[in-house]
Short mmCIF file of C-alpha atoms in Angstrom, two decimals:
data_model
loop_
_atom_site.label_atom_id
_atom_site.label_comp_id
_atom_site.label_asym_id
_atom_site.label_seq_id
_atom_site.Cartn_x
_atom_site.Cartn_y
_atom_site.Cartn_z
CA MET A 1 0.03 0.15 0.10
CA MET A 2 2.70 2.36 1.00
CA ASN A 3 5.27 2.78 -1.86
CA GLU A 4 8.94 2.97 -1.14
CA GLN A 5 9.24 6.62 -2.27
CA ALA A 6 6.33 7.75 0.09
CA ARG A 7 7.81 5.90 2.89
CA ALA A 8 11.13 7.27 2.50
CA SER A 9 9.57 10.84 2.44
CA GLY A 10 7.22 10.04 5.71
CA ILE A 11 4.15 10.85 3.57
CA LEU A 12 1.39 8.56 4.72
CA PRO A 13 -0.13 6.21 2.08
CA ASP A 14 -2.93 7.61 -0.38
CA ALA A 15 -5.63 5.40 1.20
CA ALA A 16 -4.75 7.06 4.67
CA LEU A 17 -4.78 10.75 3.13
CA ASP A 18 -7.98 9.98 1.41
CA GLN A 19 -9.88 8.51 4.80
CA LEU A 20 -8.51 11.49 6.68
CA PHE A 21 -9.02 14.47 4.13
CA ARG A 22 -9.53 13.87 0.23
CA GLY A 23 -12.12 11.39 0.39
CA ALA A 24 -13.77 11.96 3.80
CA ARG A 25 -17.17 13.88 3.88
CA THR A 26 -19.60 15.49 6.34
CA HIS A 27 -22.38 13.01 6.84
CA ASN A 28 -26.06 13.55 7.28
CA SER A 29 -27.14 9.92 7.85
CA PHE A 30 -25.70 7.41 9.81
CA HIS A 31 -26.00 3.87 11.36
CA GLY A 32 -24.04 2.31 14.43
CA PRO A 33 -22.98 0.90 16.24
CA VAL A 34 -20.73 3.30 18.23
CA SER A 35 -19.23 1.67 21.07
CA ASP A 36 -18.17 3.28 24.50
CA GLU A 37 -14.87 1.74 23.59
CA GLN A 38 -14.63 3.66 20.47
CA LEU A 39 -15.58 6.83 22.13
CA HIS A 40 -12.51 6.19 24.62
CA ALA A 41 -10.42 5.29 21.63
CA LEU A 42 -11.32 8.62 20.07
CA TYR A 43 -10.51 10.42 23.07
CA GLU A 44 -7.24 8.67 23.70
CA LEU A 45 -5.92 9.56 20.23
CA MET A 46 -7.27 13.35 19.71
CA LYS A 47 -5.70 14.30 23.12
CA TRP A 48 -2.47 14.24 21.80
CA GLY A 49 -2.90 17.21 19.69
CA PRO A 50 -0.85 20.45 20.61
CA THR A 51 -2.61 23.31 22.56
CA SER A 52 -1.17 26.34 23.83
CA SER A 53 0.87 25.78 27.15
CA ASN A 54 -0.72 22.35 26.89
CA CYS A 55 -3.85 24.17 28.15
CA GLN A 56 -6.50 21.30 26.67
CA PRO A 57 -9.50 23.26 27.33
CA ALA A 58 -11.87 20.99 25.17
CA ARG A 59 -14.72 19.29 27.31
CA ILE A 60 -16.85 16.66 25.47
CA VAL A 61 -20.40 15.50 26.28
CA PHE A 62 -21.30 12.27 24.24
CA LEU A 63 -25.08 11.91 23.98
CA ARG A 64 -26.18 8.40 23.23
CA SER A 65 -29.47 7.96 25.20
CA ALA A 66 -32.87 9.17 23.78
CA GLU A 67 -33.11 11.34 26.95
CA ALA A 68 -29.85 13.24 26.26
CA LYS A 69 -30.86 13.79 22.58
CA GLU A 70 -34.22 15.16 23.96
CA ARG A 71 -32.64 17.66 25.91
CA LEU A 72 -30.38 19.03 22.80
CA LYS A 73 -33.36 18.88 20.41
CA PRO A 74 -34.94 22.32 21.13
CA ALA A 75 -31.40 23.97 20.79
CA LEU A 76 -31.12 22.30 17.13
CA SER A 77 -31.67 24.36 14.01
CA ALA A 78 -34.63 22.75 11.86
CA GLY A 79 -32.14 21.52 9.39
CA ASN A 80 -30.10 19.78 11.74
CA ARG A 81 -32.74 18.34 14.22
CA ASP A 82 -33.82 14.96 12.65
CA LYS A 83 -30.50 13.96 11.56
CA THR A 84 -29.03 14.57 14.98
CA VAL A 85 -31.79 12.63 16.97
CA ALA A 86 -31.24 9.72 14.80
CA ALA A 87 -27.49 9.74 14.97
CA PRO A 88 -25.98 6.95 16.92
CA VAL A 89 -23.92 9.41 19.21
CA THR A 90 -23.82 13.20 19.19
CA ALA A 91 -20.78 14.76 20.47
CA ILE A 92 -21.10 18.28 22.09
CA LEU A 93 -17.52 20.01 21.86
CA ALA A 94 -17.15 22.55 24.39
CA TYR A 95 -14.43 24.45 26.24
CA ASP A 96 -13.91 25.35 29.73
CA LEU A 97 -13.27 29.09 30.15
CA ASN A 98 -11.33 28.32 33.52
CA PHE A 99 -8.94 26.26 31.89
CA TYR A 100 -6.04 28.05 33.35
CA GLU A 101 -6.85 26.52 36.95
CA HIS A 102 -5.30 23.14 35.44
CA LEU A 103 -2.24 24.62 34.21
CA PRO A 104 -0.13 23.96 37.38
CA ARG A 105 -0.55 20.23 36.83
CA LEU A 106 -0.55 20.19 32.90
CA PHE A 107 2.21 22.69 32.30
CA SER A 108 4.02 22.08 35.82
CA HIS A 109 7.71 23.08 34.61
CA ASN A 110 6.47 26.83 34.67
CA GLN A 111 4.48 27.53 37.38
CA SER A 112 3.73 31.24 36.39
CA ALA A 113 1.58 29.73 33.36
CA ARG A 114 -1.51 30.33 35.15
CA SER A 115 -1.01 33.99 35.60
CA TRP A 116 -0.77 34.27 31.82
CA PHE A 117 -4.36 33.66 31.53
CA GLU A 118 -6.42 34.11 34.74
CA GLY A 119 -8.30 37.31 34.75
CA LYS A 120 -6.84 38.31 31.28
CA ALA A 121 -9.48 39.90 28.77
CA ASP A 122 -8.20 37.58 25.85
CA THR A 123 -8.50 34.33 27.66
CA PRO A 124 -11.85 33.45 26.51
CA ILE A 125 -10.41 33.58 23.05
CA HIS A 126 -7.59 31.41 24.02
CA ALA A 127 -10.02 28.89 25.39
CA LEU A 128 -12.15 29.23 22.08
CA ARG A 129 -8.95 28.82 19.84
CA ASN A 130 -7.40 25.80 21.69
CA GLY A 131 -10.77 24.25 22.09
CA THR A 132 -11.54 24.38 18.48
CA LEU A 133 -8.06 23.05 17.84
CA GLN A 134 -8.99 20.21 19.78
CA GLY A 135 -12.45 20.00 18.03
CA ALA A 136 -10.53 19.45 14.76
CA TYR A 137 -8.31 16.78 16.23
CA PHE A 138 -11.74 15.07 17.37
CA ILE A 139 -12.97 15.27 13.61
CA ILE A 140 -9.64 13.77 12.31
CA ALA A 141 -8.90 11.08 14.91
CA ALA A 142 -12.62 10.02 14.45
CA ARG A 143 -12.00 9.36 10.82
CA ALA A 144 -8.63 7.83 11.52
CA LEU A 145 -10.47 5.36 13.74
CA GLY A 146 -13.01 4.58 10.65
CA LEU A 147 -15.78 6.79 12.13
CA ASP A 148 -17.72 9.35 10.02
CA CYS A 149 -18.60 12.61 11.15
CA GLY A 150 -21.10 15.20 10.79
CA PRO A 151 -19.93 18.48 12.37
CA MET A 152 -22.49 21.42 13.00
CA SER A 153 -22.46 24.93 14.36
CA GLY A 154 -26.05 25.35 13.42
CA PHE A 155 -27.66 25.50 16.98
CA ASP A 156 -28.38 27.74 19.86
CA HIS A 157 -25.25 27.94 21.81
CA ALA A 158 -27.38 29.54 25.10
CA LYS A 159 -29.69 26.60 24.93
CA VAL A 160 -27.09 23.95 24.96
CA ASP A 161 -25.04 25.67 27.61
CA ALA A 162 -28.22 25.96 29.90
CA ALA A 163 -29.24 22.54 29.43
CA PHE A 164 -25.56 20.81 29.56
CA PHE A 165 -23.43 23.24 31.19
CA PRO A 166 -25.33 25.35 33.63
CA ASP A 167 -22.57 26.43 35.89
CA GLY A 168 -21.50 28.65 33.30
CA ARG A 169 -17.77 27.93 33.01
CA VAL A 170 -18.14 25.61 30.11
CA LYS A 171 -19.40 26.84 26.62
CA SER A 172 -20.51 24.99 23.71
CA ASN A 173 -18.37 25.31 20.48
CA PHE A 174 -19.91 22.89 17.87
CA LEU A 175 -21.71 19.65 17.72
CA CYS A 176 -20.47 16.55 15.82
CA ASN A 177 -22.47 13.38 14.96
CA LEU A 178 -20.82 10.23 14.90
CA GLY A 179 -21.32 6.91 13.40
CA GLN A 180 -21.03 4.85 9.82
CA GLY A 181 -22.36 7.46 7.22
CA ASP A 182 -24.45 6.55 4.51
CA PRO A 183 -22.42 7.83 1.37
CA SER A 184 -25.69 8.45 -0.43
CA GLN A 185 -26.96 10.85 1.77
CA THR A 186 -23.98 13.29 1.60
CA PHE A 187 -24.39 16.56 -0.42
CA GLU A 188 -22.64 17.20 -3.40
CA ARG A 189 -18.87 18.21 -2.65
CA LEU A 190 -18.61 21.93 -2.46
CA PRO A 191 -15.65 23.92 -3.74
CA ARG A 192 -12.41 24.88 -2.11
CA PHE A 193 -10.24 27.66 -2.64
CA GLY A 194 -7.12 27.47 -4.68
CA PHE A 195 -3.72 27.87 -3.24
CA ASP A 196 -3.01 31.31 -4.84
CA GLU A 197 -6.31 32.81 -3.51
CA VAL A 198 -5.72 32.13 0.19
CA CYS A 199 -1.86 31.38 0.56
CA ARG A 200 1.39 33.21 -0.15
CA ILE A 201 4.88 32.48 0.09
CA ILE A 202 7.10 35.53 0.90
CA MET B 1 1.62 -3.12 8.29
CA MET B 2 -2.23 -2.67 8.45
CA ASN B 3 -3.46 -6.10 9.94
CA GLU B 4 -6.84 -7.51 8.74
CA GLN B 5 -8.85 -6.66 11.64
CA ALA B 6 -7.94 -3.25 11.70
CA ARG B 7 -8.62 -2.83 7.91
CA ALA B 8 -12.09 -4.39 8.32
CA SER B 9 -12.53 -1.52 11.12
CA GLY B 10 -11.23 1.23 9.11
CA ILE B 11 -8.78 2.00 11.72
CA LEU B 12 -5.51 3.23 10.11
CA PRO B 13 -2.41 1.52 10.85
CA ASP B 14 -0.55 2.11 14.25
CA ALA B 15 2.22 3.73 12.32
CA ALA B 16 -0.17 6.27 10.81
CA LEU B 17 -1.72 7.01 14.21
CA ASP B 18 1.63 7.46 15.60
CA GLN B 19 2.84 9.66 13.04
CA LEU B 20 -0.34 11.93 13.23
CA PHE B 21 -0.90 11.82 17.11
CA ARG B 22 0.73 9.59 19.38
CA GLY B 23 4.21 9.80 18.47
CA ALA B 24 4.08 13.51 17.01
CA ARG B 25 5.63 16.35 18.92
CA THR B 26 5.72 19.88 19.10
CA HIS B 27 9.22 20.74 17.68
CA ASN B 28 11.70 23.54 18.54
CA SER B 29 14.46 22.99 16.25
CA PHE B 30 14.19 22.24 12.50
CA HIS B 31 16.29 21.51 9.33
CA GLY B 32 15.10 21.90 5.80
CA PRO B 33 14.30 21.89 2.84
CA VAL B 34 10.86 22.60 2.88
CA SER B 35 9.89 23.05 -0.86
CA ASP B 36 7.24 25.33 -2.29
CA GLU B 37 5.94 21.66 -3.68
CA GLN B 38 5.47 20.56 -0.07
CA LEU B 39 3.62 23.78 0.88
CA HIS B 40 1.47 23.46 -2.10
CA ALA B 41 0.63 19.73 -1.26
CA LEU B 42 0.00 20.61 2.33
CA TYR B 43 -2.78 23.15 1.62
CA GLU B 44 -4.14 21.00 -1.11
CA LEU B 45 -4.63 18.41 1.63
CA MET B 46 -5.76 20.60 4.50
CA LYS B 47 -8.30 22.42 2.20
CA TRP B 48 -10.77 19.23 2.41
CA GLY B 49 -11.36 19.41 6.29
CA PRO B 50 -14.88 20.77 6.92
CA THR B 51 -16.01 24.29 7.91
CA SER B 52 -19.44 25.84 8.78
CA SER B 53 -21.21 26.52 5.42
CA ASN B 54 -18.05 25.52 3.82
CA CYS B 55 -16.80 29.11 4.50
CA GLN B 56 -12.96 28.41 4.65
CA PRO B 57 -11.97 31.65 6.41
CA ALA B 58 -8.19 30.52 6.85
CA ARG B 59 -5.67 32.60 5.19
CA ILE B 60 -1.83 31.47 5.33
CA VAL B 61 1.32 33.32 4.76
CA PHE B 62 4.44 31.28 4.55
CA LEU B 63 7.48 32.91 5.71
CA ARG B 64 10.48 31.54 3.97
CA SER B 65 13.04 34.65 3.23
CA ALA B 66 15.15 36.50 5.68
CA GLU B 67 13.35 39.64 4.89
CA ALA B 68 10.02 38.01 5.82
CA LYS B 69 11.26 36.84 8.96
CA GLU B 70 12.89 40.00 9.81
CA ARG B 71 9.40 41.67 9.40
CA LEU B 72 7.90 39.00 12.13
CA LYS B 73 10.79 39.32 14.55
CA PRO B 74 9.52 42.20 16.71
CA ALA B 75 6.17 40.35 17.37
CA LEU B 76 7.63 37.19 18.56
CA SER B 77 7.91 36.41 22.26
CA ALA B 78 11.51 35.95 23.69
CA GLY B 79 11.05 32.41 24.01
CA ASN B 80 9.80 31.76 20.38
CA ARG B 81 12.06 34.20 18.68
CA ASP B 82 15.34 32.55 17.47
CA LYS B 83 13.79 29.24 16.71
CA THR B 84 11.21 30.96 14.51
CA VAL B 85 13.77 32.95 12.90
CA ALA B 86 15.86 29.68 12.05
CA ALA B 87 12.94 27.39 11.03
CA PRO B 88 13.16 26.84 7.18
CA VAL B 89 9.51 28.09 6.85
CA THR B 90 7.17 29.74 9.47
CA ALA B 91 3.39 29.88 8.46
CA ILE B 92 1.18 32.74 9.71
CA LEU B 93 -2.26 31.13 10.20
CA ALA B 94 -4.88 33.82 9.83
CA TYR B 95 -8.58 34.16 9.09
CA ASP B 96 -10.66 36.83 7.12
CA LEU B 97 -13.47 38.34 8.77
CA ASN B 98 -15.25 39.13 5.70
CA PHE B 99 -15.28 35.40 4.67
CA TYR B 100 -19.09 35.74 4.09
CA GLU B 101 -18.32 37.61 0.69
CA HIS B 102 -17.10 34.30 -0.82
CA LEU B 103 -20.27 32.39 0.36
CA PRO B 104 -22.15 32.94 -2.93
CA ARG B 105 -19.50 30.65 -4.85
CA LEU B 106 -18.43 28.46 -1.71
CA PHE B 107 -22.19 27.71 -0.61
CA SER B 108 -23.67 28.37 -4.07
CA HIS B 109 -26.89 26.05 -3.55
CA ASN B 110 -27.99 28.48 -1.11
CA GLN B 111 -27.52 32.03 -1.93
CA SER B 112 -29.04 33.50 1.50
CA ALA B 113 -25.78 32.08 3.31
CA ARG B 114 -24.02 35.40 3.23
CA SER B 115 -26.76 37.15 5.25
CA TRP B 116 -26.28 34.56 7.87
CA PHE B 117 -23.10 36.19 8.46
CA GLU B 118 -22.78 39.67 7.28
CA GLY B 119 -23.12 42.43 9.72
CA LYS B 120 -23.90 39.96 12.62
CA ALA B 121 -22.28 40.62 16.08
CA ASP B 122 -21.04 36.71 16.28
CA THR B 123 -19.26 36.70 12.96
CA PRO B 124 -15.82 37.11 14.04
CA ILE B 125 -16.32 34.19 16.26
CA HIS B 126 -17.24 32.05 13.22
CA ALA B 127 -14.36 33.29 11.40
CA LEU B 128 -11.87 32.29 14.58
CA ARG B 129 -13.58 29.07 15.14
CA ASN B 130 -13.50 27.81 11.57
CA GLY B 131 -10.14 29.39 10.85
CA THR B 132 -8.96 27.32 13.94
CA LEU B 133 -10.47 24.32 12.68
CA GLN B 134 -8.50 24.73 9.42
CA GLY B 135 -5.41 25.59 11.52
CA ALA B 136 -5.65 22.30 13.34
CA TYR B 137 -5.99 20.62 9.77
CA PHE B 138 -3.10 22.50 8.64
CA ILE B 139 -0.98 20.85 11.70
CA ILE B 140 -2.23 17.18 10.99
CA ALA B 141 -1.99 17.44 7.12
CA ALA B 142 1.48 18.53 7.60
CA ARG B 143 2.28 15.66 9.89
CA ALA B 144 0.49 13.33 7.39
CA LEU B 145 3.10 14.65 4.75
CA GLY B 146 6.09 13.86 6.66
CA LEU B 147 6.71 17.49 7.90
CA ASP B 148 7.18 18.39 11.63
CA CYS B 149 5.48 21.47 13.14
CA GLY B 150 6.23 23.97 15.88
CA PRO B 151 2.98 25.90 16.55
CA MET B 152 2.81 28.84 18.74
CA SER B 153 0.44 31.50 19.92
CA GLY B 154 2.95 33.47 22.01
CA PHE B 155 3.33 36.61 19.86
CA ASP B 156 1.66 39.97 19.57
CA HIS B 157 -1.27 39.66 17.22
CA ALA B 158 -1.52 43.33 16.89
CA LYS B 159 1.97 43.73 15.57
CA VAL B 160 1.64 40.84 13.09
CA ASP B 161 -1.55 42.23 11.63
CA ALA B 162 0.14 45.47 11.21
CA ALA B 163 2.98 43.91 9.26
CA PHE B 164 1.29 41.57 7.20
CA PHE B 165 -2.20 42.25 6.91
CA PRO B 166 -2.52 46.10 7.27
CA ASP B 167 -6.03 46.32 5.61
CA GLY B 168 -7.61 44.98 8.74
CA ARG B 169 -9.87 42.38 7.28
CA VAL B 170 -7.47 39.61 8.02
CA LYS B 171 -6.49 38.72 11.61
CA SER B 172 -3.63 36.43 12.95
CA ASN B 173 -4.62 33.23 14.81
CA PHE B 174 -1.34 31.45 15.27
CA LEU B 175 2.08 30.80 14.08
CA CYS B 176 3.45 27.36 13.07
CA ASN B 177 7.12 26.89 12.14
CA LEU B 178 7.66 23.86 9.89
CA GLY B 179 10.57 21.45 8.73
CA GLN B 180 12.12 18.29 9.76
CA GLY B 181 12.41 18.41 13.72
CA ASP B 182 15.27 17.39 15.70
CA PRO B 183 13.60 15.32 18.21
CA SER B 184 16.69 15.73 20.72
CA GLN B 185 15.21 19.35 21.11
CA THR B 186 11.69 18.56 22.06
CA PHE B 187 10.59 19.29 25.55
CA GLU B 188 9.61 16.43 28.03
CA ARG B 189 5.99 15.12 26.92
CA LEU B 190 3.48 16.88 28.77
CA PRO B 191 0.48 15.28 30.59
CA ARG B 192 -2.82 14.70 29.08
CA PHE B 193 -6.40 14.73 30.92
CA GLY B 194 -7.98 11.25 31.38
CA PHE B 195 -11.06 10.51 29.56
CA ASP B 196 -13.04 10.84 32.75
CA GLU B 197 -11.83 14.09 33.49
CA VAL B 198 -12.99 15.74 30.23
CA CYS B 199 -15.66 13.65 28.65
CA ARG B 200 -18.89 11.86 29.67
CA ILE B 201 -21.23 9.75 27.80
CA ILE B 202 -24.84 10.30 28.60
#
């Protein structure tokens, strides 16, 4: 599968690049099962992705039960409702605004790290940025483990936060349905920018 | 390399999971070369990662020349300065606040998509969230192509924006050094949260 030239260059085999990026699609219809073991494996893979000062603000709630899905339902936009209720698992990717409280342990070689964030005006931006990096690691890790994803930001954040994070320190970021996707139910692939439209080398 | 059980389950081979996540490290010392062809290949891979309404707000400037590195230098924190100037390439991952202008083309099946974002209070959050998802796709795509990464958010965003995005519509998000990393110059691996500390299944 991996030819010698690619192996020497460190490039993953085409089949892997296809599974992670080129052939992967946002799915709208899923079947299961998705086991708890798979959800643990997903976290155990995505957790290694880098964050600023190792701050790891991401918090994840996996909704599997009908009761949990019912709590989510009022927050979903009309176009996302039925497919989300039907998915084997829906993950709420969220982030902890008070992530800095853990830095004495997570970044233990520099005990001043907490002070870089506590009480600072741009700390919510750091939480969102790093929680979102982890959200993307989640998507790619799921694909690497053979799961299909349906990420969504079309929902009422305040309703999700009230229903699942009532203490106010954790904020919802995006949702992601998980399972085995039905390729016949994906939309037509949408265009991407060309390199020269969004990149420059100087 | 990929055993039959893993192949049937859709799980990538262990060597690929190691390269992308488990064995990958944030690097501090790099050697080259990093070719323009590799930078193009990196964009052509990361571009496939999903964004909300296909909005693709990420904008990337690859700094290769000594002159470009000099323009960046005053914005770098002391701890990031020398390693960044020395890296074969430093990418500025940024995002376009006016990304919605492109939605009539990028999300052409729904010509109202632009109106979901234009002039809305939370549009900068959408730009940051989706630009950051793309930033994480960039890191993982680079690793998939055999490049090592050194992502950093320790810099003066306003100075980078003034030096590289003077028109004000594009904002810097994070920096990422690229090249072949020297494993002897990485820091000790930092701890990650356990599943039960940051995840729940309900």
